[in-house]
PDB file of C-alpha atoms in Angstrom:
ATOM      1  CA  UNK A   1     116.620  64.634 102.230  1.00 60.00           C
ATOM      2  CA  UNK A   2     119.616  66.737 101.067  1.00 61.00           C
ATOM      3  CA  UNK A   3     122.823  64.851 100.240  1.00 69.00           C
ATOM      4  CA  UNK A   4     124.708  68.221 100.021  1.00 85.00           C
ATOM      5  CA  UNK A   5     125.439  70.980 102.822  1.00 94.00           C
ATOM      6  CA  UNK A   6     121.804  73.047 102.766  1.00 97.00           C
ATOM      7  CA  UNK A   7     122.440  76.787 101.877  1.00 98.00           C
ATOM      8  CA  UNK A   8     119.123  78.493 103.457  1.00 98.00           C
ATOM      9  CA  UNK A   9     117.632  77.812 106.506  1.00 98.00           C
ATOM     10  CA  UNK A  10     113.807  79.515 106.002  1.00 98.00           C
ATOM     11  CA  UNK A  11     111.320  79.465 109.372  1.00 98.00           C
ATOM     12  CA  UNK A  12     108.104  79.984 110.074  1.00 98.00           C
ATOM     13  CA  UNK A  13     107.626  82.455 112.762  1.00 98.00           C
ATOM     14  CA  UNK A  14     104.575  81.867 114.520  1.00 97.00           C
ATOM     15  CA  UNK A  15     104.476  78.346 116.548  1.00 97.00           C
ATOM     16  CA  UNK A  16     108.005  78.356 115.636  1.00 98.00           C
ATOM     17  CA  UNK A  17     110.114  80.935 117.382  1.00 98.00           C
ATOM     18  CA  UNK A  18     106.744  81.914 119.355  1.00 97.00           C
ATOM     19  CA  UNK A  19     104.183  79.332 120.880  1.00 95.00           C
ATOM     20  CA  UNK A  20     101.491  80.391 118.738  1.00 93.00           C
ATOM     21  CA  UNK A  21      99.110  81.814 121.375  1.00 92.00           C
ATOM     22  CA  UNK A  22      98.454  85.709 119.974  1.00 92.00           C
ATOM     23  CA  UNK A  23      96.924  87.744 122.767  1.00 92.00           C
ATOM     24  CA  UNK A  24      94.424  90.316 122.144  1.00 93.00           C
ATOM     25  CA  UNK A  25      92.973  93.586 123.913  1.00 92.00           C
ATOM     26  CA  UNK A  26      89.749  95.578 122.380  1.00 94.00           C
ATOM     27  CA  UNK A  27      92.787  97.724 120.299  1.00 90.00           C
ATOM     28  CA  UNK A  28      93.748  94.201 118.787  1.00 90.00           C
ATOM     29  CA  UNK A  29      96.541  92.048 118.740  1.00 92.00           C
ATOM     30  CA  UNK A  30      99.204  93.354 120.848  1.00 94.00           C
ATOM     31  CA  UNK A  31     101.824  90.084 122.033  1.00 94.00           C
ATOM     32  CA  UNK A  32     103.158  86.640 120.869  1.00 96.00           C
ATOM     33  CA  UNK A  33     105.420  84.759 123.369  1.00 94.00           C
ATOM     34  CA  UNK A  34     108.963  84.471 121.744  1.00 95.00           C
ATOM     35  CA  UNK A  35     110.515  81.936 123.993  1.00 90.00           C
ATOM     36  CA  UNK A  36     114.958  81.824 125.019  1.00 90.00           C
ATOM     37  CA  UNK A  37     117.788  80.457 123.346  1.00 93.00           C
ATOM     38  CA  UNK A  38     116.750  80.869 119.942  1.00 96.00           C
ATOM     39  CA  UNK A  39     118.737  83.226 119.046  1.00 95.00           C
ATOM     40  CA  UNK A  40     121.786  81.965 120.300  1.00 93.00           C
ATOM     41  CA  UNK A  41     121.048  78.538 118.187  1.00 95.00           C
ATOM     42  CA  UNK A  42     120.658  80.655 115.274  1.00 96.00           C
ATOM     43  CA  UNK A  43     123.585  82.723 115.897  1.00 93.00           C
ATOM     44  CA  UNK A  44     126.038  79.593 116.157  1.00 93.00           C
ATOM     45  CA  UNK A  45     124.444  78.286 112.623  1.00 95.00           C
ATOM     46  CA  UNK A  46     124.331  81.831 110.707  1.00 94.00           C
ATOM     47  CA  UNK A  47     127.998  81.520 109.475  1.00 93.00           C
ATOM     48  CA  UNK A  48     126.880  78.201 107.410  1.00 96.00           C
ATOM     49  CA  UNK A  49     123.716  79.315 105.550  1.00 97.00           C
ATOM     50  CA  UNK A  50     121.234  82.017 105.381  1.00 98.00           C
ATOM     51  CA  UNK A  51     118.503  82.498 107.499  1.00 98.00           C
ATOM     52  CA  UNK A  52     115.226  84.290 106.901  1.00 98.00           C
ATOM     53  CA  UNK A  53     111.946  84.190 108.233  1.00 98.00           C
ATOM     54  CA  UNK A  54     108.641  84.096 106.898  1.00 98.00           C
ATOM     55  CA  UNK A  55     104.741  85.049 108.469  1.00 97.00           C
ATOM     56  CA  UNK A  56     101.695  85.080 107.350  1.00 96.00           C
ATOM     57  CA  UNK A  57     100.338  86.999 110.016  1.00 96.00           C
ATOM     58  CA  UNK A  58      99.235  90.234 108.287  1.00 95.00           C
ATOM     59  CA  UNK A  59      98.086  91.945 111.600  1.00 94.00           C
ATOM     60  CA  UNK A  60     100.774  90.610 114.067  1.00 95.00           C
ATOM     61  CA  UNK A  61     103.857  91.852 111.086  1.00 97.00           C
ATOM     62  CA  UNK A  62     104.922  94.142 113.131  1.00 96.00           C
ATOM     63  CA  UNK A  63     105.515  92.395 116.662  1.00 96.00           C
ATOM     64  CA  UNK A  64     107.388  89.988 114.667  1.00 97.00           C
ATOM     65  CA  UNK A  65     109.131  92.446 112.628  1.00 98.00           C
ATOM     66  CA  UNK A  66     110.128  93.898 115.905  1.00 97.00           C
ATOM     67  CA  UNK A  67     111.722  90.777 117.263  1.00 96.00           C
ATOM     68  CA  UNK A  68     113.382  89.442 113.939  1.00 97.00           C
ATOM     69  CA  UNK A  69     114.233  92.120 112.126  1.00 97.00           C
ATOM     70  CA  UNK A  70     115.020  94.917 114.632  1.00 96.00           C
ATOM     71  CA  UNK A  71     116.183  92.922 117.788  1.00 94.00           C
ATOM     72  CA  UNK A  72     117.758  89.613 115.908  1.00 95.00           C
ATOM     73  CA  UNK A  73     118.670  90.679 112.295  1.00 96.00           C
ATOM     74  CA  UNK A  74     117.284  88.649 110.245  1.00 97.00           C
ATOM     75  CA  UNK A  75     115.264  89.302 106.984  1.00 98.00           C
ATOM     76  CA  UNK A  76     111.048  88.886 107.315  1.00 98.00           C
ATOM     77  CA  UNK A  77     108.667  88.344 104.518  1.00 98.00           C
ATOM     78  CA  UNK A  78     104.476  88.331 104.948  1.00 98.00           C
ATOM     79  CA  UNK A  79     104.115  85.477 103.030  1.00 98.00           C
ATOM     80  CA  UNK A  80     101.052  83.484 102.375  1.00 95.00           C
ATOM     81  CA  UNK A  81     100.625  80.087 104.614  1.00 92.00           C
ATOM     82  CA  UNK A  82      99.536  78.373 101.387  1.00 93.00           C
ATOM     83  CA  UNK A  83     101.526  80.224  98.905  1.00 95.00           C
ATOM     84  CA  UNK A  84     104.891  79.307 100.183  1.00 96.00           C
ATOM     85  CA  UNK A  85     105.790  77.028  98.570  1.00 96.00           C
ATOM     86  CA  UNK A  86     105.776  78.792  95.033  1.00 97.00           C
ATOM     87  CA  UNK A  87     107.592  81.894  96.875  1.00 98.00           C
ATOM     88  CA  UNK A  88     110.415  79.340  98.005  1.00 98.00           C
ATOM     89  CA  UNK A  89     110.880  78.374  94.568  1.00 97.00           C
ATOM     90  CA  UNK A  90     111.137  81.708  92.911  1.00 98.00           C
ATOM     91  CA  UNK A  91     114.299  82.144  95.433  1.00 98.00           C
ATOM     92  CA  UNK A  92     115.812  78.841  96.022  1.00 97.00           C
ATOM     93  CA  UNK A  93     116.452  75.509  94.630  1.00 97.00           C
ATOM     94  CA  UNK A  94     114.005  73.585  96.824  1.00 97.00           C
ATOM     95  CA  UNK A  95     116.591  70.640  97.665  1.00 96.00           C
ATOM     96  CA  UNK A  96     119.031  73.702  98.925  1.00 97.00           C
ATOM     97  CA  UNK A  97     116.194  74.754 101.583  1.00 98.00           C
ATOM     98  CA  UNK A  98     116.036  73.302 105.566  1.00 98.00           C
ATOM     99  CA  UNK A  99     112.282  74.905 106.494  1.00 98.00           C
ATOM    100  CA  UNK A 100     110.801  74.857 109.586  1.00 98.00           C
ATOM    101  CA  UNK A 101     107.027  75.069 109.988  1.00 98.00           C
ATOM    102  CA  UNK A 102     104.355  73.689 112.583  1.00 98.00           C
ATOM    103  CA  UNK A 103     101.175  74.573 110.615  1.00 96.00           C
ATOM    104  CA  UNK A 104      98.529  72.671 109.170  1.00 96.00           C
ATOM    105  CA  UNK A 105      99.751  73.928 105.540  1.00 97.00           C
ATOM    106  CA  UNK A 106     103.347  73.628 106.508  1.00 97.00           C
ATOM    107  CA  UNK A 107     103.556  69.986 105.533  1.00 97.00           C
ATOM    108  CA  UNK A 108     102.909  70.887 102.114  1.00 97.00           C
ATOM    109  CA  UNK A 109     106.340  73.225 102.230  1.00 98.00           C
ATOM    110  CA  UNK A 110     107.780  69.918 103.869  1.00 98.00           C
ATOM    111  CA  UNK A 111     107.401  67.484 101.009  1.00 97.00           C
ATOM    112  CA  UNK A 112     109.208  69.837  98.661  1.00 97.00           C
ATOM    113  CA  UNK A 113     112.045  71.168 100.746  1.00 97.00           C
ATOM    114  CA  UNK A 114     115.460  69.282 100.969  1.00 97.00           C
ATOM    115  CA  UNK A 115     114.959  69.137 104.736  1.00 98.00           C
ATOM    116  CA  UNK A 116     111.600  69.853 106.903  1.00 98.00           C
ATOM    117  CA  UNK A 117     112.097  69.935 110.512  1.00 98.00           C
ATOM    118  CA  UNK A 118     108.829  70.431 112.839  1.00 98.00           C
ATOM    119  CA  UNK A 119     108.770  71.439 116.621  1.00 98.00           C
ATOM    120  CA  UNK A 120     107.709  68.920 118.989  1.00 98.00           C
ATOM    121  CA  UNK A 121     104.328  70.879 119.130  1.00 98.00           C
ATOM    122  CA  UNK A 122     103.462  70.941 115.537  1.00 98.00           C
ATOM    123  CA  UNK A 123     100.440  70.222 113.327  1.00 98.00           C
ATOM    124  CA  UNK A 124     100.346  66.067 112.813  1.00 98.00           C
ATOM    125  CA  UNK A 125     100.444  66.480 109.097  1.00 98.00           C
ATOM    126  CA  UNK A 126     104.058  68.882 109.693  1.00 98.00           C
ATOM    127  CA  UNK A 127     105.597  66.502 111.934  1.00 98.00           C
ATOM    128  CA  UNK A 128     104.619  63.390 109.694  1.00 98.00           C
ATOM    129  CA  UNK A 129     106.055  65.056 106.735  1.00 98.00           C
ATOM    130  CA  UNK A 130     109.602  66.601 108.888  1.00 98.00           C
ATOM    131  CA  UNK A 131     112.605  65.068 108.552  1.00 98.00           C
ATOM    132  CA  UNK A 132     113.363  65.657 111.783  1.00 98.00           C
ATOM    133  CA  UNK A 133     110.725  66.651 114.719  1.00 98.00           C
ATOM    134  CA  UNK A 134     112.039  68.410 118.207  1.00 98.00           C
ATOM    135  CA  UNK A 135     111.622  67.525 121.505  1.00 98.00           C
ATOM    136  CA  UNK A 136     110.777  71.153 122.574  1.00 98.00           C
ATOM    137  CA  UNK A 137     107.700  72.875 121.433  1.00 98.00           C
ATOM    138  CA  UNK A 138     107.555  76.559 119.408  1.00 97.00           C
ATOM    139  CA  UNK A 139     108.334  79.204 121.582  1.00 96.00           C
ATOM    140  CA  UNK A 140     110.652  77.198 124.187  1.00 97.00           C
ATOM    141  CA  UNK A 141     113.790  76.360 122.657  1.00 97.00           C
ATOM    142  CA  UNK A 142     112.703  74.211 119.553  1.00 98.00           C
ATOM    143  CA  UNK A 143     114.592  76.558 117.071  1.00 98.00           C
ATOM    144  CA  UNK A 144     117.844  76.619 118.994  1.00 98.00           C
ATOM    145  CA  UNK A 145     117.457  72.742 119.048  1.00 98.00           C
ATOM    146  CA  UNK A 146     116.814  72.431 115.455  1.00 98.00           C
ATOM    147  CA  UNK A 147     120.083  74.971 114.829  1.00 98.00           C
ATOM    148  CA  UNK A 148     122.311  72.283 116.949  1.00 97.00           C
ATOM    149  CA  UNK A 149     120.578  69.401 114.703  1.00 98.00           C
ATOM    150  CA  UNK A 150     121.212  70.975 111.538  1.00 98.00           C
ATOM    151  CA  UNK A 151     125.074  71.504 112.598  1.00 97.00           C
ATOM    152  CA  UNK A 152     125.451  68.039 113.847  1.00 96.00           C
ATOM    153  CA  UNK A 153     124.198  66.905 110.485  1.00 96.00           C
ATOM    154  CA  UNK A 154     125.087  69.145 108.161  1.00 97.00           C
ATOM    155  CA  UNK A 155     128.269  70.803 109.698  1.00 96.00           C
ATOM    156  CA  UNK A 156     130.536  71.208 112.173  1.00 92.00           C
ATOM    157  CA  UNK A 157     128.588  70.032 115.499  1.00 93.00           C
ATOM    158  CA  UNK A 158     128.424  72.208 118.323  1.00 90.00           C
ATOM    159  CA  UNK A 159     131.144  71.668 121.165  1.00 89.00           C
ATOM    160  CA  UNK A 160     129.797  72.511 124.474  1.00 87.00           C
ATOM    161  CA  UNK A 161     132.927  71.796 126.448  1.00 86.00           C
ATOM    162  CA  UNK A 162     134.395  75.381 124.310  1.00 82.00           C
ATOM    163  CA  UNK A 163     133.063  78.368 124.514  1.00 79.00           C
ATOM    164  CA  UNK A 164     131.923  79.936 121.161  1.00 72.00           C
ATOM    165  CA  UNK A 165     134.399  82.336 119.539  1.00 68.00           C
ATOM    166  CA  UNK A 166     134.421  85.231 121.138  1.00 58.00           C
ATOM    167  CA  UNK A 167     133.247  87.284 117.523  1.00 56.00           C
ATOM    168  CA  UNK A 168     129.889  85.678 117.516  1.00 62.00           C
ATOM    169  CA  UNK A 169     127.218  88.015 119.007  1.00 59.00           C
ATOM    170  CA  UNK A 170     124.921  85.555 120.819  1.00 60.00           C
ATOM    171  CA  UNK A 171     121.096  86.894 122.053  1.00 57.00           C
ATOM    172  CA  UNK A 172     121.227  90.039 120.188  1.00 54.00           C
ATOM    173  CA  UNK A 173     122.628  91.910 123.694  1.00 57.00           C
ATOM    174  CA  UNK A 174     125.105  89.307 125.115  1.00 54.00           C
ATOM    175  CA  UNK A 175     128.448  88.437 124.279  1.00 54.00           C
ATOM    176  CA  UNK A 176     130.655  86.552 124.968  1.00 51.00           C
TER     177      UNK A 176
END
């Protein structure tokens, strides 16, 4: 568990910020359900670390590239579900890193990370191994959840009786 203010917040994408279910036509994969409020979470906790994302969904890149990089800003990297580990290490000090997985290989991310946090729906080896589990599943609301966990714990906590400061740009299209 990190004793110190985390510095990167790294997230899977699929079964994360999507539920996981990838639909296909005869052309392919063509959709993955991103669910609401995500954004927003992540937008109240982008001030006090950095955020990127990481897939390892060769063929479905570029609907998530589309949704993370274009529409919410955020960096993307294809990275291997059972290389990520090593690729978190050639970044980041491992206690400085809050990841958030739900696979069956995300647990091994988990044991090495300062902080692991799992959505509610998540493999049983990721939520056994997360230091903190959600009570929303991928795709609905988990990651805003975990964003309003990690400032509670690691931050300032989130005051819902104020309004957030006007400057923040919340959902990639509103403001407030």
């Amino acid at each position: 568990m990190i004793n110190k203010k985390p510095k990167y917040f790294i997230l899977d994408v699929d079964g994360v910020m999507t539920t996981g279910h990838f639909f296909y036509t005869s052309k392919g994969k063509v959709m993955k359900i991103f669910g609401p409020d995500d954004n927003d979470g992540l937008s109240l906790l982008k001030n006090n670390l950095e955020i990127r994302f990481v897939t390892g969904d060769k063929k479905g890149f570029s609907i998530s590239h589309k949704r993370i990089v274009d529409d919410m800003k955020f960096p993307l990297e294809l990275v291997s579900t059972i290389r990520r580990v090593d690729w978190i290490k050639e970044r980041y000090a491992l206690e400085d890193v809050i990841y958030m997985g739900d696979g069956i290989f995300d647990h091994y991310v988990m044991r090495e990370v300062g902080y692991a946090i799992s959505p509610f729906n998540g493999d049983k080896l990721a939520k056994k191994h997360a230091d903190f589990v959600t009570e929303r599943s991928g795709g609905d609301r988990a990651v805003a959840e975990a964003c309003l966990h990690i400032m509670e714990k690691f931050f300032t906590p989130f005051n819902p009786k104020a309004l957030p400061d006007s400057q923040i740009k919340l959902s990639g299209e509103w403001t407030v």
